[in-house]
Coordinates of C-alpha atoms and ligand atoms in Angstrom, one line a residue:
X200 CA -3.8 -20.5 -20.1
X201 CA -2.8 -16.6 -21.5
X202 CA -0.4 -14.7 -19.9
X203 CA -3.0 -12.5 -18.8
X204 CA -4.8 -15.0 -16.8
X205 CA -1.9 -16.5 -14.8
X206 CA -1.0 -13.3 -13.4
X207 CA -5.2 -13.0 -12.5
X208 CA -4.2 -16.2 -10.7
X209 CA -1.8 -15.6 -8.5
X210 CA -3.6 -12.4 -7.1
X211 CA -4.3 -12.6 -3.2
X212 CA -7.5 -13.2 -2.4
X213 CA -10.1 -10.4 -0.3
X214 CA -8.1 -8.8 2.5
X215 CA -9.2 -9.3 5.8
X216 CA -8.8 -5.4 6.4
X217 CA -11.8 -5.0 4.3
X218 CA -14.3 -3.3 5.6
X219 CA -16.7 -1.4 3.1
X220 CA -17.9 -3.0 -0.8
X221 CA -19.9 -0.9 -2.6
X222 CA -21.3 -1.8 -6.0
X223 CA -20.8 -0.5 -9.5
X224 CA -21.8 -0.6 -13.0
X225 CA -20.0 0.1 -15.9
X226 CA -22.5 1.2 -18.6
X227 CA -22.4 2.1 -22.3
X228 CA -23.4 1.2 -26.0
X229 CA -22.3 -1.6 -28.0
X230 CA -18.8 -2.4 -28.1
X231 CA -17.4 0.6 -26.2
X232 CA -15.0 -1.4 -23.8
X233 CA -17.0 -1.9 -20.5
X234 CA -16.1 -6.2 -20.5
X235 CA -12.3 -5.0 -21.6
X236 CA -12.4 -2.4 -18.8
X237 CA -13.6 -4.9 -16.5
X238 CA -10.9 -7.4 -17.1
X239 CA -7.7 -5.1 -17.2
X240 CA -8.9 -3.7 -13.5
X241 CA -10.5 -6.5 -11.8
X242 CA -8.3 -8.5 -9.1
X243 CA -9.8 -11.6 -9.2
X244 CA -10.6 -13.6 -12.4
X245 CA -13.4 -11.9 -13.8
X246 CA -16.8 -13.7 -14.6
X247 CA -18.0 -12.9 -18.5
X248 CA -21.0 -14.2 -20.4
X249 CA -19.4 -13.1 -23.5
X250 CA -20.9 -15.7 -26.9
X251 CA -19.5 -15.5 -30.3
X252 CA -21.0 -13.1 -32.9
X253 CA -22.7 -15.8 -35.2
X254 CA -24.1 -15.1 -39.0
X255 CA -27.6 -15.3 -37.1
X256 CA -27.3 -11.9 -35.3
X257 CA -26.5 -10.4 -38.9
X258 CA -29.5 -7.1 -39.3
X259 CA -30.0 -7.8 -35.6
X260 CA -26.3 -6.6 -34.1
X261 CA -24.9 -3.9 -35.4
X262 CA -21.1 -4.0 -35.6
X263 CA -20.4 -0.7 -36.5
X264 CA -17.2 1.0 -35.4
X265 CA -16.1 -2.3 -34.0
X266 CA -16.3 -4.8 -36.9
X267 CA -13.5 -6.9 -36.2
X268 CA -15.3 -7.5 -32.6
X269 CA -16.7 -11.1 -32.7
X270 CA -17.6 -11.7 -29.0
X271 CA -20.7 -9.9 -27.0
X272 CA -21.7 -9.4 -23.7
X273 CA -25.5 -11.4 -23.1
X274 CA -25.7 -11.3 -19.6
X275 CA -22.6 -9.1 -17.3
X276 CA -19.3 -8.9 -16.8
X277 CA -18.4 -9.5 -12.7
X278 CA -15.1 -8.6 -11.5
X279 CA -13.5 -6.8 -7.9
X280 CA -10.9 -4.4 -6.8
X281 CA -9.8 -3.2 -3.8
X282 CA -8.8 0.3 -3.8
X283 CA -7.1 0.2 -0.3
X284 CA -7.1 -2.1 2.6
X285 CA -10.7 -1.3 3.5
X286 CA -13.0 -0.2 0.5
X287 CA -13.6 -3.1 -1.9
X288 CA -15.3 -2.2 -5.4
X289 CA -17.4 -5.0 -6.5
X290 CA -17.8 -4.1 -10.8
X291 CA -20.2 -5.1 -12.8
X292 CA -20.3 -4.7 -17.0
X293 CA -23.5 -4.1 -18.5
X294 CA -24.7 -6.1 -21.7
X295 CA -24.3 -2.9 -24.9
X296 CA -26.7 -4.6 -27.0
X297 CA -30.3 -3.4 -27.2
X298 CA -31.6 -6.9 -27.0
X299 CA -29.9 -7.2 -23.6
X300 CA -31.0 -3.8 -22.1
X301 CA -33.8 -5.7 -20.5
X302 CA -31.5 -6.5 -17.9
X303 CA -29.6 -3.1 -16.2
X304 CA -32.7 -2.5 -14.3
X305 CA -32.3 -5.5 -12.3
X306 CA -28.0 -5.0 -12.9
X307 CA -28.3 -1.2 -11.2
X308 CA -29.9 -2.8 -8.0
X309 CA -27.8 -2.1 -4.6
X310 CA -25.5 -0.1 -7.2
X311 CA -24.1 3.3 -5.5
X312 CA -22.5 4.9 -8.7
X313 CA -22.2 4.2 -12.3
X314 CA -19.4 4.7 -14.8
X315 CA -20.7 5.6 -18.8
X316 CA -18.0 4.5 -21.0
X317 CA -18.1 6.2 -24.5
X318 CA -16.9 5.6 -27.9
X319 CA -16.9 9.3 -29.5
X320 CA -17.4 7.6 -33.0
X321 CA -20.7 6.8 -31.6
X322 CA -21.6 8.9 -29.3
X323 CA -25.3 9.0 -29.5
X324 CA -25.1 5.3 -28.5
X325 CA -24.5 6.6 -24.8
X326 CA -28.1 8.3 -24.5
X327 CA -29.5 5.4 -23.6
X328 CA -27.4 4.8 -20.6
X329 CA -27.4 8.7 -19.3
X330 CA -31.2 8.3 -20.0
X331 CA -31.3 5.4 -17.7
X332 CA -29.0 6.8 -14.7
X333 CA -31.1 9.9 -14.6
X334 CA -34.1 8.1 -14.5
X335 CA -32.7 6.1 -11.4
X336 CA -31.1 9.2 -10.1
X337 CA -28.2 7.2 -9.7
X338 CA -24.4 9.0 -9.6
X339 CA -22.0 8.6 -12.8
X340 CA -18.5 9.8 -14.5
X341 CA -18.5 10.0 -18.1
X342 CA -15.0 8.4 -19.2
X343 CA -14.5 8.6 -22.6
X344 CA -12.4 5.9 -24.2
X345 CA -9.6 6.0 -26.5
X346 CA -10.1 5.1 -30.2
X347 CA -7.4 7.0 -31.4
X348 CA -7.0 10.5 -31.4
X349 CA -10.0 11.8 -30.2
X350 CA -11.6 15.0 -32.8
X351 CA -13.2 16.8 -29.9
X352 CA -12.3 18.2 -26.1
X353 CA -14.1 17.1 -23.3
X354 CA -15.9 19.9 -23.1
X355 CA -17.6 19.3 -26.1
X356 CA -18.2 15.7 -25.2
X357 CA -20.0 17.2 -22.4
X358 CA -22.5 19.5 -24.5
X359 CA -23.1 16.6 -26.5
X360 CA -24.3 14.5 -23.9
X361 CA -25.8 17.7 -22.3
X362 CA -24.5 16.7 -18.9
X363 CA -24.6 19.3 -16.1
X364 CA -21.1 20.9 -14.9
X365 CA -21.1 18.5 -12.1
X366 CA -20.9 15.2 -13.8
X367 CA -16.8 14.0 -14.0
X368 CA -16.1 14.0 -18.0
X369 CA -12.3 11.8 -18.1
X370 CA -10.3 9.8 -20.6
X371 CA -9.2 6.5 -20.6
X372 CA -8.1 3.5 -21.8
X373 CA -10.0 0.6 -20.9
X374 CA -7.1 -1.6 -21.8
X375 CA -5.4 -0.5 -18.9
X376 CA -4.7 -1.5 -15.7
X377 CA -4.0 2.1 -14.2
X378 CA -6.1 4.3 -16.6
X379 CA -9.4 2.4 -15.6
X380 CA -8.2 2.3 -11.8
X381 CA -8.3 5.9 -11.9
X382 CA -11.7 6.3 -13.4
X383 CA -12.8 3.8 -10.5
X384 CA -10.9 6.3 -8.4
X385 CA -12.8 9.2 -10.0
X386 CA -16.2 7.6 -9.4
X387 CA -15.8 7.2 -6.2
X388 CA -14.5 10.7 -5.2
X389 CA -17.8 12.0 -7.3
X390 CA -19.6 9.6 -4.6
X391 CA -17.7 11.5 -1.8
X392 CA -18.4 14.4 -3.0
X393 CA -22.3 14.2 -3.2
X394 CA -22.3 12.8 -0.3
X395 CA -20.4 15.9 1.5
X396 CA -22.6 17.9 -0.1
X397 CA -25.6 16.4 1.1
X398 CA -24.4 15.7 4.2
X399 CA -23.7 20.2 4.5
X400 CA -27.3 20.9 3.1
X401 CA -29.3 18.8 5.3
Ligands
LIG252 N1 -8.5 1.0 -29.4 C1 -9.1 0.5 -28.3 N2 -9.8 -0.6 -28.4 C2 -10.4 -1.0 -27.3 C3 -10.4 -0.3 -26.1 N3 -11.2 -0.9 -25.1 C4 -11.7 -2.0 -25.8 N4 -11.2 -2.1 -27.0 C5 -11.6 -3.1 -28.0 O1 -12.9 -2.8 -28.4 C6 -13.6 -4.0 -28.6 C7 -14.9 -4.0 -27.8 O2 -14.5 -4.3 -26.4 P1 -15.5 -5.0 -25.4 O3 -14.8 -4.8 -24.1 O4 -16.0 -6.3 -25.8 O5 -16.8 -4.0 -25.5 P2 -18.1 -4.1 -24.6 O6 -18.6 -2.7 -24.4 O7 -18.0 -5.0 -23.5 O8 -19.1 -4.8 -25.7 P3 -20.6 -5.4 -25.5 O9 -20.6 -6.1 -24.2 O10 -20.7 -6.4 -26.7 O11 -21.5 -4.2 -25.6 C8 -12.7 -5.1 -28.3 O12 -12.1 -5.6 -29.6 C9 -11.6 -4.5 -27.5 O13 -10.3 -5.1 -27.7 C10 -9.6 0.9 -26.0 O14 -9.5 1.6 -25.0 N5 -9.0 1.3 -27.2
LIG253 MG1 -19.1 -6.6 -23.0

């Protein structure tokens, strides 16, 4: 057993205080970080489906950016957080290979708000996944993850992905605890938000 995995152990389990879970996906191209991000936030031992990267997926996956990556995602990644006593975030990772993309539809069912994760070495692999939240009209962030020093601002992340003013554009690091709590956190004040706003219009 990892270090990682003992500490997942000993976590407590749901809180009785725990009164609302909402549902969320965490969306994205191939390799981009969404089982990583996942992991380093969820509470409870997360559930993977990741498989090993054989020779037969050679012409068929495309590596890319990530080449020393040799697991992948075929179904979802399933982990939880609670985010205070009574709002309980149920997470689930999207599969970033095309061959998989079969499966969000049914993944984005009973899902409130999304988050798009993005690799900005690739970031026309993230059409897709905008393409697919606009279609459901479902609520996302954009959190961009950190490769390294990143070559453009946020702002121009935004252009790229021709998102409209009101769509969250963050950073992160999907390795971390913290840093993906707080795009969680960012999500679900975007929810809030809409919400408010809907709430005043109508
Ligand atoms: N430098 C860096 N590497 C990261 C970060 N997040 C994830 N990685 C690495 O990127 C690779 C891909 O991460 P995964 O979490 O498997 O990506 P994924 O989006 O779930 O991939 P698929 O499910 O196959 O689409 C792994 O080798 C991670 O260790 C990050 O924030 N920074
Ligand atoms: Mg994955």
């Amino acid at each position: 057993m990892d270090s990682r995995s003992s500490e997942v152990a000993v976590r407590p389990p749901l809180q009785t205080t725990a009164k609302d879970g909402v549902k969320i996906v965490i969306v994205g191209g191939f390799g981009v970080g969404k089982t990583t991000m996942v992991r380093s936030v969820s509470e409870i031992r997360p559930l993977s489906t990741e498989e090993v990267m054989t020779e037969a997926g050679v012409g068929i996956d495309d590596p890319g950016a990530v080449a020393d990556k040799n697991t992948t995602t075929v179904a979802f990644d399933f982990g939880r957080i609670s985010l205070d006593a009574q709002m309980v975030l149920y997470l689930f990772g999207a599969p970033g290979q095309e061959r998989f993309w079969f499966l969000w539809d049914r993944l984005f069912a009973g899902t409130i708000g999304a988050v798009v994760l993005v690799d900005t070495r690739r970031v026309s692999d993230s059409w897709y996944a905008i393409d697919r939240l606009e279609h459901h009209r479902m609520p996302f962030i954009v959190a961009r993850n950190n490769f390294g020093e990143p070559e453009h601002s946020l702002e121009d992340l935004r252009e790229a992905l021709s998102l409209s003013p009101d769509v969250p554009v963050i950073d992160c690091d999907a390795r971390h605890r913290s840093s993906s709590k707080d795009v969680l956190m960012t999500l679900v004040q975007h929810l809030y938000e809409q919400a408010s706003a809907r709430k005043e219009a109508s």
